[in-house]
Coordinates of C-alpha atoms in Angstrom, one line a residue:
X1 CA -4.6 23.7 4.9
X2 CA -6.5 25.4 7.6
X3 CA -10.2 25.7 5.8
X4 CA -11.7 22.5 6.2
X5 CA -14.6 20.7 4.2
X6 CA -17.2 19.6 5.8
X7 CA -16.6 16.1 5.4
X8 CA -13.1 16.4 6.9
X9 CA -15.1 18.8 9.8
X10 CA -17.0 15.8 10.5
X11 CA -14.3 13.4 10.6
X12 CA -12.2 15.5 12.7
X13 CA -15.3 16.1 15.2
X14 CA -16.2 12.8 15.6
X15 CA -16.0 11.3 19.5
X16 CA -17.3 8.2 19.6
X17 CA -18.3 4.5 18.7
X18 CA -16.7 3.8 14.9
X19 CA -16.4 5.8 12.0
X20 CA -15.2 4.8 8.5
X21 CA -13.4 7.7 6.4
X22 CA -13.2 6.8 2.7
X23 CA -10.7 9.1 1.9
X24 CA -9.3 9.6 -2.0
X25 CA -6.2 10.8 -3.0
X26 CA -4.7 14.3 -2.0
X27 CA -7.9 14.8 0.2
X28 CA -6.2 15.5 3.4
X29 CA -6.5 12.7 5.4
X30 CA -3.1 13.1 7.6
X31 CA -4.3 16.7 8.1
X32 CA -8.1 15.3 9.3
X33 CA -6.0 12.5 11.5
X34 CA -4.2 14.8 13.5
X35 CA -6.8 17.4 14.0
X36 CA -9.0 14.5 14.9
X37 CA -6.4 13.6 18.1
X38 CA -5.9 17.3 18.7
X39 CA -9.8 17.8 19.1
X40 CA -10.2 14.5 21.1
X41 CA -7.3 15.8 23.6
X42 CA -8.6 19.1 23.8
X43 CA -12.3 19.7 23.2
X44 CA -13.1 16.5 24.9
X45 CA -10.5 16.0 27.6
X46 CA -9.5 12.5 26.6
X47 CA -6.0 11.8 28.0
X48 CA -3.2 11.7 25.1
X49 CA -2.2 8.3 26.4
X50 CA -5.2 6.7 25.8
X51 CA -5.4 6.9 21.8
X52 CA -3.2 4.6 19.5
X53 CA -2.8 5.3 16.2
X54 CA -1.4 2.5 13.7
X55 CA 0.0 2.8 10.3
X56 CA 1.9 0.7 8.5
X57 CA 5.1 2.4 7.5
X58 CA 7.7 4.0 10.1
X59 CA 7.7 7.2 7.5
X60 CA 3.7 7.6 7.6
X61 CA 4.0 6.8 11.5
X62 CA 6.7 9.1 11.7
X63 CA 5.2 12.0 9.9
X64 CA 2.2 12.0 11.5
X65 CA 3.3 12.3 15.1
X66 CA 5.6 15.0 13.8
X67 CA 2.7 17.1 12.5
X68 CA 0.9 16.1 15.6
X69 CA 3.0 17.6 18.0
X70 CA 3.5 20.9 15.7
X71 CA -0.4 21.5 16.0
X72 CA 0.1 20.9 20.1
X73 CA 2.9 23.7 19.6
X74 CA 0.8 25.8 17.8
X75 CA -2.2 25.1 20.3
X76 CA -0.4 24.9 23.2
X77 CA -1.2 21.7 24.5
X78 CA 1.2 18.3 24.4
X79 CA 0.7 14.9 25.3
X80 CA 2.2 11.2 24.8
X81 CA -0.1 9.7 21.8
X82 CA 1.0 6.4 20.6
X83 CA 1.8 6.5 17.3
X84 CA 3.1 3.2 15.8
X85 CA 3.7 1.1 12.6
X86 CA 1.3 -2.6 12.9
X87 CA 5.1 -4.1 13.3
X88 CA 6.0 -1.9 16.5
X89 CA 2.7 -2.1 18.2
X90 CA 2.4 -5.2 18.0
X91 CA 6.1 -6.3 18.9
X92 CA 5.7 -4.2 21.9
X93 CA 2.4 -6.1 23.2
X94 CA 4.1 -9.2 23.0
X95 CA 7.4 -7.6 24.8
X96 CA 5.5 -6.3 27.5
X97 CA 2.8 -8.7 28.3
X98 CA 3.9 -12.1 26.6
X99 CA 6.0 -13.1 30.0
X100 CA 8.9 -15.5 29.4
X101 CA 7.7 -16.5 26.1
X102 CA 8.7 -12.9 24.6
X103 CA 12.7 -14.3 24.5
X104 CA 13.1 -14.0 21.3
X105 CA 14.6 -11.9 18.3
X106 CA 12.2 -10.0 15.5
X107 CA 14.2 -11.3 11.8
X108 CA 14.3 -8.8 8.8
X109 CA 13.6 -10.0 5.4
X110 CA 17.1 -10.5 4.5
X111 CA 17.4 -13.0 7.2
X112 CA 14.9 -15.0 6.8
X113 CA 15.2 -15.3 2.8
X114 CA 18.4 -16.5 4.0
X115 CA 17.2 -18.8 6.0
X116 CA 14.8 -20.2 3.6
X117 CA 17.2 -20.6 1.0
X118 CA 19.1 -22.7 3.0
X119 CA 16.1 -24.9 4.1
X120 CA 15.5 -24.6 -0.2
X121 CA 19.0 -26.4 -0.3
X122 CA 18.7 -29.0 2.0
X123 CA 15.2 -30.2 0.8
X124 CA 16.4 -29.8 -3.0
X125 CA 20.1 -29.7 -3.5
X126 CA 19.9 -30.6 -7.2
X127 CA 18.1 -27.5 -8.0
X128 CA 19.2 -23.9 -8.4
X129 CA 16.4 -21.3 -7.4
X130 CA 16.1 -18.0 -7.8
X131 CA 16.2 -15.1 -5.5
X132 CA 13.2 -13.9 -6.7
X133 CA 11.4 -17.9 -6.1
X134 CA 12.3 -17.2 -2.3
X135 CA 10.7 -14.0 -2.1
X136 CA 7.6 -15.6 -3.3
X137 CA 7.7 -18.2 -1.3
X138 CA 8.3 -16.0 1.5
X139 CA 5.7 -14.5 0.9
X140 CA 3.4 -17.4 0.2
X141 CA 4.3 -18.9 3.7
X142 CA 2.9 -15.3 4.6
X143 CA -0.6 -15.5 3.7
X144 CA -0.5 -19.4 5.3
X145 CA 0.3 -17.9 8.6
X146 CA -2.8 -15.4 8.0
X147 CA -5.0 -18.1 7.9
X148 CA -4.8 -18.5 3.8
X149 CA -5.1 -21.5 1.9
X150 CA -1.5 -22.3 0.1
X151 CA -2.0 -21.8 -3.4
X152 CA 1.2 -24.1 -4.2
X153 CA 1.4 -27.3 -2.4
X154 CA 5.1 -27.2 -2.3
X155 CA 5.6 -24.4 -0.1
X156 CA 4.3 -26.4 2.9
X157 CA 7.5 -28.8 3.3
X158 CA 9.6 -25.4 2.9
X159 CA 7.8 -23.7 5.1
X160 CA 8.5 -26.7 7.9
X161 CA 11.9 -26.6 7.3
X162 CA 12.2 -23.0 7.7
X163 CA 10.0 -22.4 11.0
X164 CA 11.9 -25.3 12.7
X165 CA 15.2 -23.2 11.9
X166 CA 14.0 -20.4 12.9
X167 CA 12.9 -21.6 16.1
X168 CA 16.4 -22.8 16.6
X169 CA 17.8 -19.8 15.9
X170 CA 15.6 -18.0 18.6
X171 CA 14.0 -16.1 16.2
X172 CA 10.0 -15.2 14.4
X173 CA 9.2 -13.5 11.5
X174 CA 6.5 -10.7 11.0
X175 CA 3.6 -12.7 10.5
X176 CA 4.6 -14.9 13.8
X177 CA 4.3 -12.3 16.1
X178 CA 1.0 -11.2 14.4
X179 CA -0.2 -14.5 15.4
X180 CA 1.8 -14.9 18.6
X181 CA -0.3 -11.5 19.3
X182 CA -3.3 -12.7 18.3
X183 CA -2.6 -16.1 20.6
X184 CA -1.7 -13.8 23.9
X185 CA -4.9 -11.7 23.8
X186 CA -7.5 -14.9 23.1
X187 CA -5.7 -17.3 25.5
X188 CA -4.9 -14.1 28.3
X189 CA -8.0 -12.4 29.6
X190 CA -5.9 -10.1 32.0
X191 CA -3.4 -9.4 28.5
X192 CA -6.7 -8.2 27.1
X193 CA -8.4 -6.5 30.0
X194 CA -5.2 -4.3 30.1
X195 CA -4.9 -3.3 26.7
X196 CA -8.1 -2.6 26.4
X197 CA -8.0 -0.3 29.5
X198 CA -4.6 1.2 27.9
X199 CA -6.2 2.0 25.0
X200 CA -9.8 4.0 24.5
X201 CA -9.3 5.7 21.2
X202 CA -7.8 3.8 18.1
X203 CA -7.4 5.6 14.7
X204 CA -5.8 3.4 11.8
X205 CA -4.3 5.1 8.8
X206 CA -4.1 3.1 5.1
X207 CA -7.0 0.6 6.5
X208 CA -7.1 -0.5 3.2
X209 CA -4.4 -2.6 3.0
X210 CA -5.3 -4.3 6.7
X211 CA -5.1 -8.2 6.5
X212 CA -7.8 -10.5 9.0
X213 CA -4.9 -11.8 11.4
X214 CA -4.3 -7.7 12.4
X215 CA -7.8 -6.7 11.9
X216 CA -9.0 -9.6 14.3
X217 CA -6.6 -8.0 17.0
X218 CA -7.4 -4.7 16.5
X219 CA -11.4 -5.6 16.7
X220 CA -10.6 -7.2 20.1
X221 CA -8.4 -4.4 22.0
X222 CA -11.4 -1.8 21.0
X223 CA -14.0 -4.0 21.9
X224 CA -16.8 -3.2 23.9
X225 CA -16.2 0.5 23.6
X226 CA -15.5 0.4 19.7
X227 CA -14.0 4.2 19.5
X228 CA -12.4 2.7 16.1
X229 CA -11.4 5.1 13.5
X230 CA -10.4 3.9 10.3
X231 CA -8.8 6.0 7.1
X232 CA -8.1 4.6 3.9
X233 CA -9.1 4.4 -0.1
X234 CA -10.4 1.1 -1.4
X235 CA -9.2 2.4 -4.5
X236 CA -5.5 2.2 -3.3
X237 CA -5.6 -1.1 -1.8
X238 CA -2.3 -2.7 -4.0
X239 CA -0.6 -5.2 -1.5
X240 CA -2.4 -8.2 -1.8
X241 CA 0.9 -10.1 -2.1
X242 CA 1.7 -9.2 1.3
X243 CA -1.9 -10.6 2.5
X244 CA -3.5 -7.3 2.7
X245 CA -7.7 -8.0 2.2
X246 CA -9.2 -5.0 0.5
X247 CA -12.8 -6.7 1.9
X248 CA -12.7 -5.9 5.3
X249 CA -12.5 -2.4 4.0
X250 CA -15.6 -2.9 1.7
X251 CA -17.5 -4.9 4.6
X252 CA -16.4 -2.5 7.4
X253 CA -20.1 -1.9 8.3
X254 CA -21.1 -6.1 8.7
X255 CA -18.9 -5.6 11.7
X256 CA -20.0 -2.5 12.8
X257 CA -23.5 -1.3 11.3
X258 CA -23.6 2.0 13.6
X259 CA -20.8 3.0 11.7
X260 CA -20.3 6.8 10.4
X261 CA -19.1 7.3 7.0
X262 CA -17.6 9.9 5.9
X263 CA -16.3 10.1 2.6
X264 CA -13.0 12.7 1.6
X265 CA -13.7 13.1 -2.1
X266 CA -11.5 16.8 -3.0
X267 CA -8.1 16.3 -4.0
X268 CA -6.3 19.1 -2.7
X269 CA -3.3 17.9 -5.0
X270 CA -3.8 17.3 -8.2
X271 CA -5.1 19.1 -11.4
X272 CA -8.9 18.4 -12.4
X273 CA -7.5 16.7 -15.9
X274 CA -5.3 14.3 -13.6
X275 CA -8.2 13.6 -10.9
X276 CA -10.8 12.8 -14.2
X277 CA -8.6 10.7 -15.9
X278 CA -8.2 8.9 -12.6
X279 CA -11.6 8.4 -11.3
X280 CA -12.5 7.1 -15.4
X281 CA -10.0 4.5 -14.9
X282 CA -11.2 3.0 -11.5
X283 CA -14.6 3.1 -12.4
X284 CA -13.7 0.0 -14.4
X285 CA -13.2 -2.0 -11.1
X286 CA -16.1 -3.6 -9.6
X287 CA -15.2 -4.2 -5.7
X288 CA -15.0 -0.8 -4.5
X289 CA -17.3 1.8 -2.8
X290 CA -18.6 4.6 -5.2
X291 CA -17.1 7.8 -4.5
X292 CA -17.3 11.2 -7.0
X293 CA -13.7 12.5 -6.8
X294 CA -13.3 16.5 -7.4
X295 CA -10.9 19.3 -7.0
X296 CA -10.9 22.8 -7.2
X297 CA -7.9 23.2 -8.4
X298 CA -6.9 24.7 -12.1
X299 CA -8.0 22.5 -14.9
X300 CA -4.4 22.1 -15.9
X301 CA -3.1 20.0 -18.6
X302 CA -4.5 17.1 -20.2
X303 CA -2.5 13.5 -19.4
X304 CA -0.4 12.7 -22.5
X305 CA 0.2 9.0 -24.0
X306 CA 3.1 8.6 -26.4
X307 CA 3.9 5.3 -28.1
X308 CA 7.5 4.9 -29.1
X309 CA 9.7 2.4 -31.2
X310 CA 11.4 0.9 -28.3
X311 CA 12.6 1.1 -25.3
X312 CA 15.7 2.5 -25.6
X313 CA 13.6 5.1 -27.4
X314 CA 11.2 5.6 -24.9
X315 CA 13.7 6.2 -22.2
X316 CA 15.7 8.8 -24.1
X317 CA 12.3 10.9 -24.4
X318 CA 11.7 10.8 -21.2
X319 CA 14.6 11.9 -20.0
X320 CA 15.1 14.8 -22.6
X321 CA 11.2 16.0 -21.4
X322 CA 12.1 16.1 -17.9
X323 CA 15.5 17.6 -18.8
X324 CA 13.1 20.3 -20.5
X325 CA 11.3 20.8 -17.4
X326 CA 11.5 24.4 -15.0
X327 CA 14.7 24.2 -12.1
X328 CA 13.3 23.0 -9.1
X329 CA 11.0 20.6 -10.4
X330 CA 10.1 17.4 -8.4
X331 CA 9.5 14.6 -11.5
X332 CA 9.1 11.1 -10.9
X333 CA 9.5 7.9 -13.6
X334 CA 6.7 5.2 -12.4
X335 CA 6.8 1.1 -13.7
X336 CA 5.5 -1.6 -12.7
X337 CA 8.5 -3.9 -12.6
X338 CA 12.0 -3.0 -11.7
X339 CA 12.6 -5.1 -15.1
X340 CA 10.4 -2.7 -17.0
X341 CA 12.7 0.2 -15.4
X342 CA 16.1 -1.0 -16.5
X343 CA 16.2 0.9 -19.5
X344 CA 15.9 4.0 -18.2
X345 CA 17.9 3.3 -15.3
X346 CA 21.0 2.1 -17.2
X347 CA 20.3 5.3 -19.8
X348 CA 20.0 7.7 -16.2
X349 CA 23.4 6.7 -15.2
X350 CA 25.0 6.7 -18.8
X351 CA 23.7 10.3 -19.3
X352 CA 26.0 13.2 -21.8
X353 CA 27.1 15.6 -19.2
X354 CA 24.8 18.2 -21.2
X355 CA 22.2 15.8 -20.2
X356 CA 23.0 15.3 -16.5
X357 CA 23.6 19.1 -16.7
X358 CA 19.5 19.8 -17.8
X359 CA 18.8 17.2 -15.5
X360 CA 20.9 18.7 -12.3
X361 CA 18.1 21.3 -11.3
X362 CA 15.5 18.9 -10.9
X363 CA 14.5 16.3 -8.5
X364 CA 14.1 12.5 -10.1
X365 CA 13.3 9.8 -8.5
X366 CA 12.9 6.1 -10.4
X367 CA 10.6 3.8 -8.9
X368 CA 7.5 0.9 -8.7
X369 CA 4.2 1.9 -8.6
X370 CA 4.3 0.5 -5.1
X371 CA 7.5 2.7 -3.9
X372 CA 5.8 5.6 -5.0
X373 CA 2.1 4.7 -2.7
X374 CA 1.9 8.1 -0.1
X375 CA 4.1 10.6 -2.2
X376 CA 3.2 13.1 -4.7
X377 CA 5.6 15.0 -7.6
X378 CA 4.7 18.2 -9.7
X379 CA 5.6 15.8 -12.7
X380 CA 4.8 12.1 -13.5
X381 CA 6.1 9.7 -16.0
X382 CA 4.4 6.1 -16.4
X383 CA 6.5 3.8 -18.8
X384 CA 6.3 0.6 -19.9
X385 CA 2.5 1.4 -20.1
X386 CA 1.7 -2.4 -21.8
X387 CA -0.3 -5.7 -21.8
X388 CA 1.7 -8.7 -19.5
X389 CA 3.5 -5.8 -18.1
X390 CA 0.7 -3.7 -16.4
X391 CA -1.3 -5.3 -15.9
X392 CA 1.1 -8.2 -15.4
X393 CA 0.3 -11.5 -16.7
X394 CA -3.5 -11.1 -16.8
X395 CA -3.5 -12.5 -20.6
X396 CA -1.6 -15.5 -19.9
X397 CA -4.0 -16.3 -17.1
X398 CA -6.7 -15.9 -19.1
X399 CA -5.5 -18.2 -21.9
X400 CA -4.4 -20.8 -19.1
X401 CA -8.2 -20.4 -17.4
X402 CA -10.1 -23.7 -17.3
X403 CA -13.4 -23.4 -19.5
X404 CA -16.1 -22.8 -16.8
X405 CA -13.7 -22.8 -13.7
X406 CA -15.7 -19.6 -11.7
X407 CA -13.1 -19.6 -9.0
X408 CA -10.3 -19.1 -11.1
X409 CA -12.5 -16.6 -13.0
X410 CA -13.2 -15.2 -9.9
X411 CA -9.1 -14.9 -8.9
X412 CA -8.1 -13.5 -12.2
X413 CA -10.8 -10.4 -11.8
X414 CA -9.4 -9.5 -8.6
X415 CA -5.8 -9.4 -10.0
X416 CA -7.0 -7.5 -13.1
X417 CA -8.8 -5.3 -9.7
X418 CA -5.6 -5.3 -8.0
X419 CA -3.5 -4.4 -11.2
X420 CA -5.9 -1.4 -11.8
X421 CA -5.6 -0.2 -8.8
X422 CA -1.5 0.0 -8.7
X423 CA -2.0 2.1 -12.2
X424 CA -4.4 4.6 -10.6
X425 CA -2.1 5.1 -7.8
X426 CA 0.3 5.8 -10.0
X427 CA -1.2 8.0 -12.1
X428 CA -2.3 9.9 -8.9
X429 CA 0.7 10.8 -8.0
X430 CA 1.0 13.9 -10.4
X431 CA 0.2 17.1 -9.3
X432 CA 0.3 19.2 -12.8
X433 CA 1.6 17.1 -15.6
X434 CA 1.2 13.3 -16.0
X435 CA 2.6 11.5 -19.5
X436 CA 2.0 7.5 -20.0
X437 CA 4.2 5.7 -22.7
X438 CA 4.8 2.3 -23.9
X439 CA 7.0 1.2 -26.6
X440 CA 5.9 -0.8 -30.1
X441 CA 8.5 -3.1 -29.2
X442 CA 10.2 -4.3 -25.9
X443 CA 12.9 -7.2 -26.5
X444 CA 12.5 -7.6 -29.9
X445 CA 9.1 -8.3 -28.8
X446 CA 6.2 -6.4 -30.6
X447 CA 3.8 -5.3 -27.8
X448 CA -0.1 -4.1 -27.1
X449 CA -0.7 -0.8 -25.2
X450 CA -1.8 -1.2 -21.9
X451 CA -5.7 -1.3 -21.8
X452 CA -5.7 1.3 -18.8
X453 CA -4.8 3.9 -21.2
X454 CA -8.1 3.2 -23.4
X455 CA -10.3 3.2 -19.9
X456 CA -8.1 6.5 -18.4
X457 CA -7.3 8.3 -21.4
X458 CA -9.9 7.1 -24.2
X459 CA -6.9 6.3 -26.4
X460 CA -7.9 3.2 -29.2
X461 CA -5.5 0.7 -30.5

């Protein structure tokens, strides 16, 4: 994509002081990124070493320096941009300029569930938790190190236990070092001073999904010259598990009110049945800013629901349609739960050879709404489409709500938000052809069609 709007002109044109791009799906915004740090190096003279830009995946870090340096090819110019994931950028700060205090060794997930399964054991032996108890809890300790409240009293002794084994061990988790950062930089002047001399330009992709203890460092390296420029769709903001705050997003200009917006409303990728069916659905949230999404592109095919007997059911037609499909193909099956995928995974790998033989000329990939956040496929499935499965446990929470409680009414909108939001990522996927199904009965259980399909589709029942 060489003809730029003018929105993504603007963006890319922009020198200094902050901007915000509000950028919607398929509308370019790794293309405006890169052409942004291409125009800064070239146009303007700024020194490739001086801009940082943060993302929060290695692929989407990755990718973006490689398409970087291709335009430097293409224009004949080169330079050593920092290009980095919130983990590496910040593990490198605290290697560099945390002194004797950086001795230590970055865990993986894996490890430390380990670990706190064994601090589990010792502080409960008689009980038998789950793997998936430890991931939560894992991540609950996460949003107390990011300055949350804990919403279950019972994680704090675990969490005790755990952080005194891990110190033993030598070792800190992600959200240490986010604070461990955060601790160098207020308590080091000098720490500051030299980042902030290091570091005159800083873009940051997916801003959406930033949380306060990474935001707060950010603000303080750009600070006083505030060159800050931030990409990302409030309406894709999905990992509030994790700690991610879609609000600093939303209040963006509190901080900085000489902010430029610019907002990236064509989608470049997908059909304008697929982009209206979309934009209907998130209308329905509240907290987000109001954007008109487009495209030029053909009006294609209208999104398809289908409600099936069962699961079993459901799964076989999905896999016959996709069989059905043109060689070459990229198709994608989308649920909310790896539970509501099982079906469909145990019927993918028990596959007739006639099936696996329609199926061969395709590519298939199975996968969360969440897995499938920054990719895109000619073809999208979304299965399982039903109440206490997407959204998940919203019912139950309503029926559990305390009569006149506003802060629990006030928690359970912004998982319905959150919820909403997974679905339209999801559904935004597609390029050409998007189908959403559920199943009249899952586990002998008889079921209610998803509510996002009446606010996407129009569809009753």
């Amino acid at each position: 994509m060489t003809d730029f709007s003018a929105a993504q002109q603007e963006a890319i044109h922009h020198k200094d002081g902050p901007m915000l791009v509000i950028a919607g799906p398929g509308s370019g915004k790794t293309t405006v990124l890169t052409h942004r740090i291409l125009h800064l190096v070239t146009a303007h003279r700024v020194q490739p070493g001086k801009i940082l830009v943060i993302t929060f995946t290695k692929a989407a870090a990755k990718e973006m320096e490689q398409r970087y340096r291709k335009l430097c090819r293409d224009e004949g110019s080169a330079g050593d941009v920092a290009f980095g994931t919130f983990h590496s950028v910040f593990y490198r700060i605290l290697q560099e300029y945390g002194g004797k205090k950086s001795s230590f060794r970055l865990s993986d997930e894996r490890e430390a569930l380990h670990i706190l399964r064994e601090a589990g054991t010792k502080l409960h032996p008689e009980m038998k938790y789950t793997v998936d108890y430890y991931g939560y809890v894992l991540h609950e300790i996460g949003r107390i190190k990011n300055g949350m409240p804990p919403a279950d009293p019972s994680v704090t002794e675990l969490l005790r236990l755990y952080d005194a084994e891990m110190r033993r061990r030598g070792l800190i988790d992600f959200d240490d070092m986010l604070v461990r950062c955060r601790e160098l930089i207020r308590k080091d002047p000098r720490v500051l001073s030299a980042l902030r001399q290091r570091f005159s330009y800083i873009m940051v992709d997916e801003f959406q999904d930033i949380n306060s203890v990474q935001f707060d460092i950010i603000r303080q390296i750009a600070a006083p010259l505030n060159n800050l420029f931030i990409v990302g769709d409030d309406d894709q903001s999905i990992y509030a598990f994790r700690g991610s705050d879609p609000s600093i997003m939303l209040s963006f200009r509190e901080f900085y009110p000489d902010t430029a917006v610019v907002r990236l409303t064509d989608n470049y990728r997908s059909s304008a049945n697929i982009v209206r069916s979309s934009a209907r659905l998130i209308r329905h949230n509240r907290m987000r800013y109001k954007k008109r999404l487009r495209t030029r592109n053909s009006t294609g095919r209208r999104p398809k629901f289908r409600m099936y007997q069962d699961a079993w059911e459901e799964a076989a037609a999905v896999l016959s349609e996709i069989a059905s499909l043109p060689p070459g193909t990229e198709a994608a099956v989308l649920y909310r739960t790896h539970k509501a995928g099982y079906e469909i995974g145990r019927l993918f790998e028990d596959a007739s050879d006639k099936l696996r033989a329609a199926l061969a000329d395709k590519t298939i990939r199975l996968m969360t709404f969440h897995a499938s956040k920054g990719l895109e496929f000619d073809a999208v499935w979304i299965i399982s489409a039903e109440e206490d499965i997407t959204p998940g446990h919203i019912q139950k929470a309503f029926r559990t709500q305390r009569s006149g409680s506003e802060g629990a009414g006030k928690r359970i909108r912004e998982e319905l938000e959150e919820e909403r939001r997974m679905f339209y990522v999801a559904m935004t996927r597609a390029r050409e052809t998007l189908c959403i199904s559920c199943a009249r009965f899952r586990q002998h259980r008889k079921t209610k069609k998803s509510r996002f399909i009446r606010e996407a589709l129009g569809i009753l029942g």
